[in-house]
Every structure is written in C-alpha cells, then in structure tokens.
Coordinates of C-alpha atoms in Angstrom, one line a residue:
M9 CA 77.1 176.7 13.6
Q10 CA 75.5 175.0 10.6
P11 CA 72.7 172.4 11.0
T12 CA 73.1 169.1 9.2
V13 CA 70.8 168.4 6.3
A14 CA 68.1 165.7 6.1
A15 CA 69.1 162.5 4.4
A16 CA 68.5 162.6 0.7
T17 CA 67.1 159.1 0.4
L18 CA 64.9 156.8 2.6
C19 CA 66.7 155.0 5.3
Q20 CA 67.9 151.6 4.3
K21 CA 69.5 150.6 7.6
S22 CA 72.7 149.9 5.8
F23 CA 75.4 151.6 3.6
I24 CA 74.4 152.2 0.0
P25 CA 77.3 151.8 -2.5
H26 CA 77.9 154.4 -5.3
T27 CA 80.5 154.0 -8.0
L28 CA 83.0 156.9 -8.6
D29 CA 84.4 157.4 -12.1
H30 CA 88.0 156.5 -11.1
T31 CA 89.9 153.2 -11.5
T32 CA 93.4 152.8 -10.1
T33 CA 95.5 150.7 -12.6
G34 CA 99.1 149.5 -12.4
D35 CA 102.0 148.2 -14.4
P36 CA 101.3 144.5 -15.0
N37 CA 105.1 143.9 -15.3
N38 CA 105.6 144.8 -11.6
P39 CA 102.6 143.1 -10.0
L40 CA 103.9 142.8 -6.4
L41 CA 104.4 146.5 -5.9
E42 CA 101.6 147.8 -8.2
S43 CA 99.0 145.7 -6.4
N44 CA 99.6 147.7 -3.3
G45 CA 97.3 150.3 -5.0
A46 CA 97.0 154.0 -4.5
G47 CA 95.7 156.5 -1.9
L48 CA 93.0 159.0 -1.3
A49 CA 92.2 162.0 0.9
I50 CA 89.1 163.9 1.9
N51 CA 88.9 167.6 2.9
D52 CA 87.4 170.9 1.9
L53 CA 89.6 172.3 -0.9
D54 CA 87.4 175.3 -1.9
N55 CA 86.2 176.4 1.6
D56 CA 82.5 175.9 0.7
G57 CA 81.7 173.7 3.7
L58 CA 81.5 170.5 1.6
L59 CA 84.3 167.9 1.8
D60 CA 86.0 167.1 -1.5
I61 CA 87.7 163.8 -2.5
V62 CA 91.2 163.4 -4.1
L63 CA 91.9 159.9 -5.6
A64 CA 95.5 158.9 -6.5
N65 CA 96.4 156.6 -9.4
L66 CA 99.4 154.6 -10.5
D67 CA 99.3 154.3 -14.3
G68 CA 96.2 156.5 -14.8
S69 CA 95.6 160.1 -13.7
N70 CA 94.9 161.5 -10.2
A71 CA 91.6 163.2 -9.8
I72 CA 89.7 165.7 -7.7
F73 CA 86.0 165.0 -7.1
W74 CA 84.5 168.4 -6.2
N75 CA 81.6 168.1 -3.8
Q76 CA 78.5 169.7 -5.2
G77 CA 76.2 168.7 -2.3
R78 CA 73.9 165.7 -1.8
L79 CA 76.6 163.3 -2.9
Q80 CA 76.9 164.8 -6.3
F81 CA 80.5 165.3 -7.5
R82 CA 82.2 167.0 -10.4
K83 CA 85.4 165.2 -11.6
E84 CA 88.5 167.1 -12.4
T85 CA 91.4 165.1 -13.8
L86 CA 94.9 166.2 -12.8
A87 CA 97.9 166.3 -15.1
H88 CA 99.7 163.4 -13.5
G89 CA 99.2 160.1 -11.7
D90 CA 102.2 157.9 -10.7
S91 CA 101.2 158.5 -7.0
R92 CA 100.8 156.6 -3.8
S93 CA 99.8 158.4 -0.6
V94 CA 97.6 161.6 -0.5
A95 CA 97.3 164.4 2.1
I96 CA 95.1 167.5 2.0
V97 CA 96.7 170.0 4.4
D98 CA 97.5 173.8 4.5
T99 CA 101.2 173.6 3.9
D100 CA 101.9 177.3 3.7
G101 CA 99.4 178.6 6.3
D102 CA 97.4 180.8 3.9
G103 CA 94.0 179.3 4.9
W104 CA 93.6 177.2 1.8
L105 CA 94.2 173.5 1.7
D106 CA 96.9 172.1 -0.6
I107 CA 97.3 168.6 -2.0
V108 CA 100.5 166.5 -1.4
F109 CA 101.2 163.2 -3.2
T110 CA 104.0 160.7 -2.6
R111 CA 105.1 159.1 -5.8
R112 CA 105.5 155.7 -7.3
R113 CA 109.0 154.3 -7.7
L114 CA 110.2 156.4 -4.8
A115 CA 110.4 159.8 -6.5
S116 CA 110.2 162.7 -4.1
P117 CA 106.7 164.0 -3.1
V118 CA 105.0 166.7 -5.0
L119 CA 102.9 169.6 -3.7
W120 CA 99.9 171.1 -5.4
L121 CA 99.6 174.6 -3.9
N122 CA 96.0 175.9 -3.7
L123 CA 95.7 179.2 -5.6
R124 CA 92.2 179.8 -4.2
G125 CA 90.1 178.6 -7.1
V126 CA 88.3 175.6 -8.6
G127 CA 89.7 173.2 -11.1
E128 CA 93.2 172.1 -12.0
D129 CA 94.2 175.7 -12.9
A130 CA 93.6 176.6 -9.2
F131 CA 96.7 174.6 -8.3
K132 CA 100.4 175.1 -8.9
M133 CA 102.6 171.9 -8.8
T134 CA 105.9 172.3 -7.0
E135 CA 108.6 169.9 -5.6
P136 CA 109.9 171.4 -2.4
F137 CA 110.9 168.2 -0.6
G138 CA 114.4 167.5 -1.9
G139 CA 115.7 164.2 -3.3
Y140 CA 114.4 161.6 -0.8
G141 CA 111.9 159.2 -2.1
A142 CA 108.7 158.5 -0.1
Y143 CA 105.8 156.0 0.0
S144 CA 103.8 157.0 3.1
M145 CA 103.6 160.3 4.9
A146 CA 101.9 162.3 7.7
W147 CA 101.7 165.9 8.7
A148 CA 101.6 167.8 12.0
D149 CA 103.5 170.5 14.0
L150 CA 106.3 168.4 15.4
D151 CA 108.7 171.2 16.6
G152 CA 106.1 173.5 18.3
D153 CA 106.4 176.5 16.1
N154 CA 102.8 176.5 14.9
D155 CA 103.3 175.3 11.3
L156 CA 103.1 171.9 9.7
D157 CA 106.1 169.6 9.5
L158 CA 106.2 166.5 7.4
V159 CA 107.3 162.9 8.0
T160 CA 107.8 160.5 5.1
A161 CA 108.9 156.9 4.9
A162 CA 110.0 154.8 2.0
Y163 CA 109.1 151.3 1.0
D164 CA 112.7 150.5 0.2
V165 CA 111.9 147.2 -1.5
E166 CA 110.5 149.3 -4.3
Q167 CA 113.9 150.9 -4.9
E168 CA 115.5 147.4 -4.6
K169 CA 113.2 146.0 -7.3
I170 CA 113.8 148.9 -9.6
E171 CA 117.5 149.1 -9.2
K172 CA 117.9 145.3 -9.0
A173 CA 120.1 145.9 -6.0
Q174 CA 120.7 142.8 -3.9
P175 CA 121.2 143.5 -1.1
L176 CA 120.0 147.1 -0.9
L177 CA 123.0 149.1 0.4
R178 CA 121.4 152.4 1.1
G179 CA 117.7 153.1 1.4
Q180 CA 115.6 156.2 1.4
G181 CA 114.4 155.5 5.0
V182 CA 112.4 157.7 7.3
I183 CA 112.7 161.5 6.8
Y184 CA 111.6 164.3 9.1
Y185 CA 111.1 167.6 7.2
E186 CA 111.1 170.6 9.5
N187 CA 109.1 173.5 8.2
I188 CA 111.0 176.8 8.7
D189 CA 109.3 179.7 6.9
N190 CA 107.8 177.3 4.3
I191 CA 111.2 175.8 3.6
F192 CA 111.2 172.0 4.3
T193 CA 114.6 170.9 5.7
P194 CA 115.1 167.1 5.7
T195 CA 116.7 165.0 8.4
Q196 CA 117.1 161.3 7.7
L197 CA 116.1 159.5 10.9
I198 CA 117.1 156.1 9.6
E199 CA 118.3 154.7 6.3
L200 CA 116.2 151.6 5.9
S201 CA 112.4 151.2 6.1
Q202 CA 109.7 149.2 4.5
A203 CA 107.0 151.6 5.5
L204 CA 103.4 151.2 4.5
A205 CA 102.0 153.5 7.3
I206 CA 102.9 156.4 9.6
L207 CA 101.0 157.6 12.6
L208 CA 101.8 160.8 14.6
L209 CA 100.6 160.6 18.1
D210 CA 101.6 161.3 21.7
L211 CA 102.7 157.9 23.1
N212 CA 104.4 158.9 26.4
G213 CA 102.0 161.6 27.6
D214 CA 104.4 164.5 27.3
R215 CA 102.0 166.4 25.0
R216 CA 104.5 166.2 22.1
L217 CA 103.7 164.1 19.0
D218 CA 105.9 161.1 18.4
I219 CA 106.5 159.2 15.1
L220 CA 105.3 155.6 14.7
V221 CA 106.3 153.9 11.4
G222 CA 104.7 150.6 10.4
N223 CA 106.9 148.3 8.3
D224 CA 106.3 145.4 5.9
F225 CA 108.5 142.3 5.2
H226 CA 109.3 141.3 8.8
H227 CA 111.1 144.7 9.3
P228 CA 110.2 145.7 12.8
D229 CA 108.1 148.8 13.3
Q230 CA 110.0 151.9 14.2
L231 CA 109.1 154.5 16.9
W232 CA 110.7 157.8 17.6
L233 CA 109.9 159.7 20.8
R234 CA 110.3 163.5 20.6
Q235 CA 112.9 164.8 23.0
A236 CA 114.1 168.3 23.7
D237 CA 117.2 167.7 21.6
G238 CA 115.6 165.7 18.8
W239 CA 114.3 162.2 18.2
D240 CA 115.0 159.1 20.2
L241 CA 114.6 155.7 18.4
T242 CA 113.1 153.3 20.9
Q243 CA 110.6 150.4 21.3
I244 CA 107.9 150.4 23.9
F245 CA 105.7 147.6 22.5
S246 CA 106.1 143.9 23.6
T247 CA 104.1 142.7 20.6
I248 CA 104.0 144.2 17.1
T249 CA 102.8 143.1 13.7
Q250 CA 105.1 141.2 11.4
N251 CA 103.9 143.0 8.2
T252 CA 102.2 146.3 9.2
M253 CA 99.8 147.4 6.5
S254 CA 97.9 150.1 8.3
L255 CA 97.9 152.2 11.5
D256 CA 95.1 154.0 13.4
A257 CA 94.3 155.0 17.0
G258 CA 91.2 155.8 19.0
D259 CA 89.6 155.7 22.4
L260 CA 87.6 152.5 22.0
D261 CA 86.0 152.3 25.4
N262 CA 85.8 156.1 26.2
D263 CA 88.1 155.8 29.2
G264 CA 90.4 158.6 28.1
Q265 CA 93.1 156.2 26.8
M266 CA 94.0 155.8 23.1
E267 CA 94.3 152.3 21.7
I268 CA 96.5 151.7 18.6
F269 CA 95.5 149.3 15.8
A270 CA 98.0 147.8 13.4
A271 CA 96.7 145.6 10.6
D272 CA 98.5 142.6 9.2
M273 CA 97.7 139.6 7.0
K274 CA 95.6 137.0 8.8
P275 CA 92.5 135.3 7.5
Y276 CA 89.2 136.4 9.1
P277 CA 87.0 133.9 10.9
D278 CA 85.4 131.4 8.6
E279 CA 87.4 132.5 5.6
P280 CA 88.3 129.6 3.3
M281 CA 92.0 128.8 3.8
D282 CA 92.6 127.1 0.5
A283 CA 93.6 130.4 -1.2
W284 CA 96.0 131.3 1.6
L285 CA 97.9 128.1 2.1
P286 CA 100.3 128.1 -0.9
M287 CA 101.2 131.7 -0.2
M288 CA 101.8 131.1 3.5
T289 CA 104.3 128.3 2.8
N290 CA 106.5 131.0 1.2
M291 CA 106.1 133.5 3.9
V292 CA 109.2 132.4 5.7
H293 CA 110.3 134.5 8.7
D294 CA 113.4 133.6 10.7
P295 CA 112.7 135.1 14.1
F296 CA 115.5 136.7 16.0
E297 CA 116.0 136.6 19.8
N298 CA 113.1 138.3 21.6
D299 CA 111.4 139.0 18.3
P300 CA 108.1 140.8 19.1
Q301 CA 106.5 140.3 15.7
I302 CA 103.4 138.2 15.0
M303 CA 101.6 137.6 11.7
A304 CA 98.2 139.0 13.0
N305 CA 96.6 142.3 13.8
V306 CA 97.7 143.9 17.0
L307 CA 95.7 146.3 19.2
Q308 CA 97.9 148.1 21.6
V309 CA 96.0 148.6 24.9
R310 CA 97.6 150.3 27.9
A311 CA 97.4 148.1 30.9
A312 CA 97.1 149.2 34.6
S313 CA 100.9 149.0 34.8
G314 CA 101.2 151.6 32.1
Q315 CA 102.7 149.2 29.6
F316 CA 101.0 148.3 26.3
E317 CA 99.6 144.8 25.8
D318 CA 98.1 143.2 22.7
G319 CA 94.3 143.1 23.0
A320 CA 93.4 142.2 19.4
V321 CA 92.4 138.6 20.2
D322 CA 90.3 139.5 23.3
R323 CA 88.6 142.3 21.4
G324 CA 87.8 140.1 18.4
I325 CA 89.9 141.9 15.7
D326 CA 93.1 139.8 15.4
G327 CA 92.3 138.5 11.9
T328 CA 90.6 140.6 9.2
G329 CA 92.1 139.2 6.0
W330 CA 94.8 140.6 3.7
S331 CA 94.1 144.0 5.2
W332 CA 95.0 147.4 3.9
S333 CA 93.4 150.7 5.2
S334 CA 91.8 150.0 8.6
K335 CA 90.2 152.8 10.5
F336 CA 88.1 153.7 13.5
G337 CA 84.9 155.8 13.2
D338 CA 81.6 155.9 14.9
L339 CA 79.6 154.5 11.9
N340 CA 76.3 154.0 13.7
N341 CA 76.4 157.2 15.9
D342 CA 76.1 155.4 19.3
G343 CA 79.1 157.1 20.9
F344 CA 81.6 154.3 20.3
L345 CA 84.2 153.9 17.6
D346 CA 83.7 151.1 15.1
L347 CA 86.3 149.5 12.8
Y348 CA 86.3 149.1 9.0
V349 CA 89.0 147.2 7.1
V350 CA 89.4 146.9 3.3
N351 CA 90.9 143.7 1.8
G352 CA 92.3 142.0 -1.2
M353 CA 95.4 141.2 -3.2
L354 CA 96.2 140.5 -6.9
D355 CA 99.6 139.0 -7.7
P356 CA 100.4 136.0 -10.0
N357 CA 103.5 135.3 -7.9
L358 CA 101.5 134.9 -4.7
F359 CA 98.2 133.7 -6.0
G360 CA 99.0 132.0 -9.3
Q361 CA 96.6 129.2 -8.5
L362 CA 93.6 131.5 -8.2
P363 CA 91.3 132.9 -11.0
D364 CA 92.9 136.0 -12.4
H365 CA 95.6 135.6 -9.7
E366 CA 93.5 137.5 -7.2
L367 CA 92.7 136.8 -3.6
V368 CA 89.1 138.0 -3.4
E369 CA 88.0 138.8 0.1
E370 CA 85.2 140.6 1.8
N371 CA 85.9 143.9 3.5
Q372 CA 85.3 143.6 7.2
A373 CA 83.1 145.9 9.3
F374 CA 83.1 145.6 13.1
Q375 CA 80.6 147.2 15.5
N376 CA 81.8 148.3 18.9
D377 CA 79.6 146.7 21.5
G378 CA 80.1 149.6 24.0
T379 CA 83.0 148.0 25.9
G380 CA 85.7 148.4 23.3
H381 CA 85.1 144.8 22.0
F382 CA 83.9 144.2 18.5
T383 CA 81.4 142.0 16.6
P384 CA 81.2 141.6 12.8
A385 CA 78.6 143.8 11.2
P386 CA 78.0 142.3 7.7
H387 CA 74.4 143.7 7.9
W388 CA 75.8 147.2 7.4
G389 CA 76.5 146.3 3.7
L390 CA 80.2 147.2 3.7
N391 CA 81.4 143.6 3.1
V392 CA 82.1 144.1 -0.6
T393 CA 84.8 142.2 -2.6
T394 CA 86.1 144.9 -4.9
G395 CA 89.8 144.9 -4.0
G396 CA 90.1 147.8 -1.5
R397 CA 93.4 149.5 -0.8
S398 CA 93.0 153.1 0.6
M399 CA 90.0 154.2 2.6
S400 CA 88.8 157.2 4.6
M401 CA 85.6 158.2 6.4
A402 CA 83.8 161.5 6.3
D403 CA 80.3 163.0 6.3
L404 CA 80.2 163.8 2.6
D405 CA 76.5 164.9 2.4
N406 CA 76.5 166.8 5.7
D407 CA 73.6 164.7 7.1
G408 CA 75.4 163.9 10.4
D409 CA 76.8 160.4 9.8
L410 CA 80.1 159.1 8.4
D411 CA 80.2 157.9 4.8
V412 CA 83.1 155.8 3.5
V413 CA 85.3 156.2 0.4
V414 CA 87.5 153.4 -0.9
N415 CA 90.0 153.5 -3.7
N416 CA 90.1 150.0 -5.1
Y417 CA 92.7 148.4 -7.3
M418 CA 91.7 147.5 -10.8
S419 CA 88.0 148.3 -10.1
S420 CA 86.1 151.5 -9.7
A421 CA 86.5 153.5 -6.6
Q422 CA 83.4 153.5 -4.3
L423 CA 81.5 155.8 -2.0
F424 CA 79.4 154.1 0.6
E425 CA 76.5 156.3 1.7
N426 CA 75.6 155.9 5.4
Q427 CA 71.9 155.1 5.6
L428 CA 72.0 153.4 9.0
C429 CA 69.9 156.3 10.4
T430 CA 70.8 155.8 14.0
G431 CA 71.9 158.1 16.8
R432 CA 72.9 161.8 16.5
S433 CA 76.1 163.6 15.9
L434 CA 78.2 166.7 16.3
A435 CA 80.9 167.7 13.7
V436 CA 83.7 170.2 14.6
D437 CA 86.0 172.3 12.4
L438 CA 88.8 174.1 14.1
A439 CA 90.2 177.3 12.6
W440 CA 93.4 178.9 13.8
P441 CA 93.9 181.8 11.4
E442 CA 96.7 183.4 13.3
S443 CA 98.8 180.2 13.1
R444 CA 100.3 178.6 10.0
N445 CA 98.7 175.4 11.3
T446 CA 95.3 176.8 10.2
R447 CA 93.3 173.6 10.8
A448 CA 95.0 172.9 14.1
I449 CA 96.3 169.5 13.1
G450 CA 97.3 167.7 16.3
A451 CA 94.6 169.2 18.4
R452 CA 92.7 167.0 20.8
I453 CA 89.0 167.6 21.2
M454 CA 86.9 166.2 24.1
L455 CA 83.1 166.3 24.0
H456 CA 81.6 166.0 27.5
T457 CA 78.0 164.7 27.5
S458 CA 75.5 163.0 29.9
T459 CA 76.5 159.6 28.4
G460 CA 80.2 160.0 28.6
T461 CA 83.2 161.9 27.4
Y462 CA 84.3 161.3 23.8
Q463 CA 87.7 162.3 22.4
R464 CA 89.1 162.8 18.9
T465 CA 92.4 164.0 17.5
V466 CA 92.7 166.2 14.3
R467 CA 95.0 164.2 12.0
S468 CA 96.2 164.6 8.5
N469 CA 96.7 160.9 7.7
S470 CA 95.9 157.4 9.1
G471 CA 95.2 153.9 7.9
Y472 CA 97.0 153.1 4.6
L473 CA 97.9 155.9 2.1
S474 CA 94.8 157.8 3.2
G475 CA 94.3 161.4 4.2
D476 CA 91.8 162.4 6.8
P477 CA 89.5 165.4 6.9
A478 CA 90.3 168.1 9.4
R479 CA 86.6 168.1 10.4
V480 CA 86.1 165.6 13.3
H481 CA 82.9 163.7 13.9
F482 CA 81.3 162.7 17.2
G483 CA 78.5 160.1 17.2
L484 CA 76.0 160.4 20.0
P485 CA 73.3 158.2 21.5
E486 CA 69.8 159.6 21.0
E487 CA 69.4 160.3 24.8
S488 CA 72.8 162.1 25.1
K489 CA 72.8 165.7 26.4
L490 CA 75.7 167.9 25.3
I491 CA 77.5 169.7 28.1
R492 CA 80.7 171.2 26.7
L493 CA 83.6 170.9 24.3
T494 CA 87.2 171.1 25.5
I495 CA 89.9 171.8 22.8
E496 CA 93.6 171.2 23.6
W497 CA 95.3 173.2 20.8
P498 CA 98.6 172.0 19.4
D499 CA 100.5 174.7 21.4
G500 CA 98.9 173.6 24.7
A501 CA 96.3 176.3 25.0
I502 CA 92.9 175.1 26.1
S503 CA 89.5 176.4 25.0
T504 CA 86.0 175.5 26.3
V505 CA 82.7 175.8 24.4
S506 CA 79.4 175.3 26.2
Q507 CA 76.8 176.4 23.7
L508 CA 76.3 173.2 21.8
S509 CA 73.6 171.6 19.7
A510 CA 73.5 168.1 18.2
Q511 CA 73.1 167.6 14.5
T512 CA 75.2 170.6 13.7
I513 CA 78.6 171.3 12.0
M514 CA 80.4 173.7 14.4
T515 CA 83.4 175.9 13.5
I516 CA 85.5 177.0 16.4
S517 CA 87.9 179.8 15.7
R518 CA 90.8 180.7 18.0

C-alpha cells in the first residue's frame, strides 16, 4: 500500500492544462478519414508505479512519454506512426505490459513486445495478428482460459476509399482473436463494419464478457453475446446511435447496475447552429422498418422490466457536439462518475464554409449530481477548443485524483492536471502473477463504504481509440469510511480485503 503524494501546486479549483510535445498530423489529400485523428493509452510500462503515456500518430511518429514523477515526462519517439488505436496490455503474460497499435489504411495491428527495459530498444515490434485490417480494438479473456484475447473491428469505408471500390464487396469486419499459447487465431464474426469503438462487458448477467461494436455511417451497432458454443449476433437495445463515435459504461447512480453511453453527433445546448446546418442537409439517412437509430447520444439504462431504455435526454447528456472519446470518471472525488467528452472536426467537404474548414467546439465536462443526472461543469476548465479526438483519464502524479490526457488533431496533445482538490480516493492495482492475464483485465472491483458501494471494471480500452490504465480509481466523499473491497476475478473467484486506507494506491495480488 503506497500513500498518494501531496499536490505539487497550489489548488486552483479547476484543471490546469499542460502541453505535450506531440502533434497528430494527417494526409491533407484524405481529409475525411485523417480528421478522425489517432489514439492514446495510459499504463505503467516499466513497473515503477508511475503511469506512462503512449500517443499514436498518423503522418508523424508515435511516442512514449515516460513518467518521471510530478507530471514530468521524458519523450521517446517510436520508429513508426501510421496508427489509430492504442492498447497497453500484457499480451504474453510475462508481467510486463506491451503496446499494441491498430494501423491507418486498415493494415493489420502491430505488437511492441516489452523486453523489460526503458526506451525504444526495450521493445520488439512483431505482427502476430494475420492479414485482417483493424481500426478499433479491445482486450480481455473472452474464452475463460486466463489469458488475453483480442477483438478488432474495421472502419470499412477506409478500405472503400483507398481501393475506390463502389460498392465494397468484402470488408475486414469484426475479428475475434483467440489466444492459445500466445498464438492469436482469428475468427471473422462478420464481414462488414464501420466501427469506431468496441466495448467488452457482460450485458446479460452470465458473468461472461460480450462484444459491443459501435458503428458509424448509419450502420447499426453490433452485439455478440457469448454462448457455450461461440458467439450469438443479436440486438437487445430499442434505441441506438446513428453514428456511434465512442462507447463507455459505468454505474452512474451507484445502484449496482451499469449504464452504457454511446456518443454521436448532436450540437450541445446553446451551441451556434450556423456551422452545423450545411453539413446536416447532407447527412441523409433513409430509415428502414423499425430502425432503432437516432442522431443523438444514447445512454442505455436498465429499466425495472430488465430491458434497456434511452436515458440520455432525461440525464442531460443527449447532445455534446461532434463527439469523439467520451468517458466516465470521478473527476471531483465525490463518489459519483462524471462525464467528459472531447469534440471537433476538420474537413473541407463537410465544413468548407468555415475558417480553415474546421468545426471548432468546446469539449464538454458534466458533473454527476449524485443521482446519475448531469449538469455542465465549464468551471472545471476542461472546455477547451483544441480539436480533441482520443482521451483517457488516470492519476498521473499519484496525488489521488484523475488527470486527463487528450490527443488532439493538428494541435499539440494536452495533459489536464486535476487541481479541483475535493474529496478523497483509493486506487487499486490487481496482480495475478500465476495467470497470463496478469493485470486481471475484466475483473470487477466493489468498494463498500459508509456512503455507498462503488464498482469499477478493469478494462483495456474504452471511449474512442483510447487505452485505459489497469489501475482503477475510486473517488470518495470526505466523510466516507472504508469498509471492504470485493474483487470478482475474471475466472469467477472472489477475494475480500478489509484493511483499507484512503489516499493510497493499493496493490492486491492473488
């Protein structure tokens, strides 16, 4: 158990922006696809207790930002860019986290194996994933054998644009890679996808992770439920987004049920509509019979009947702009998950009437009011207009609160230092050294306190093109007394820990 450190600067009651020496650039000859930007991931690459940052790039080079403590980073440029999504996971079960990138133009993903050192020489680049192209990805143990499997999904319009194929006859689609002794065997679940996001979560309560794929271009989202004999393509949602840009899930009202947020393109309240109107006249969608898609954010909330209903309008988060990575995190340490959404678009075909062809929007931060409803929080200082694409949250200075990293498009990446200085926290790292799922991806952790029970899931990826740290963060009200932690490990085993202290980073080894 490691205590958190005191804040390095005086409290500002807001987030303080810092510029990172990294700018994602793209090919100006292909503006529609390049403006989608590139990803990032956060995790501890060198096992020193500090979370490092990996930023992907399109035309430029990818980079590792090695965390030196107190928000000081050493940049290491990697030998390639040409990347989209990023994940930092232990693919081979050796206890050291590796880096995986999906590639631009639907090349197959690449794996940078961690050779237990520091710097680019500490990694070996391999391509173990076969010939399928991928845009988005997520990792977890999907077959119950205690190692990490991979799900990728393609943005098939990218292949269509490259090959000039009209119509596209065969896509890359959604691929499930089963990990058997570190050999990744692909199974194509479906040929066509327009996937910007993937989320792996248990949707039917059978304690097995399912696959939710969020699609763009009016292509309905796809859901596979895990069955004993494989995967069952089904649909359980009565309302879904028309152009799914991002996916995340969290227990927003601490009732033990997970809500699922899908981001789409819809102006936020009081946003000037002049910039949107010409583009929206070209966003023609011919609905089919019983079409469940709407051009707005959707929040899947489980009703008393057990069915999911859209609660985005009621909760105040149905319109957040041209939204990309959108994630939940307890930003103000009050015990309730807040929401942050990064925005923007640059494309002469869509916004030729605007200066520099760019839709400039504020990122949107929303504070949870304690009931699972949200109110805008511009006073937090996260409402910048720098063209955000990927985004993740993590405590990067080990001071007990969540900082935010955003990989912008055509402007410098940013780190937002959390100086709200409210509440308390507990951070938890899981270690499972006898398993090849060494960080227990897929585990569910419940923190029981005098002010309620809070739950988190260890995930590899969420939002848009963004990798999550294996370290989970619980915010706590000042008056909260810690009672116990319950860990449901990926194989179903349960552990209980009762010796807890707030403002610590706790490692629990099985």
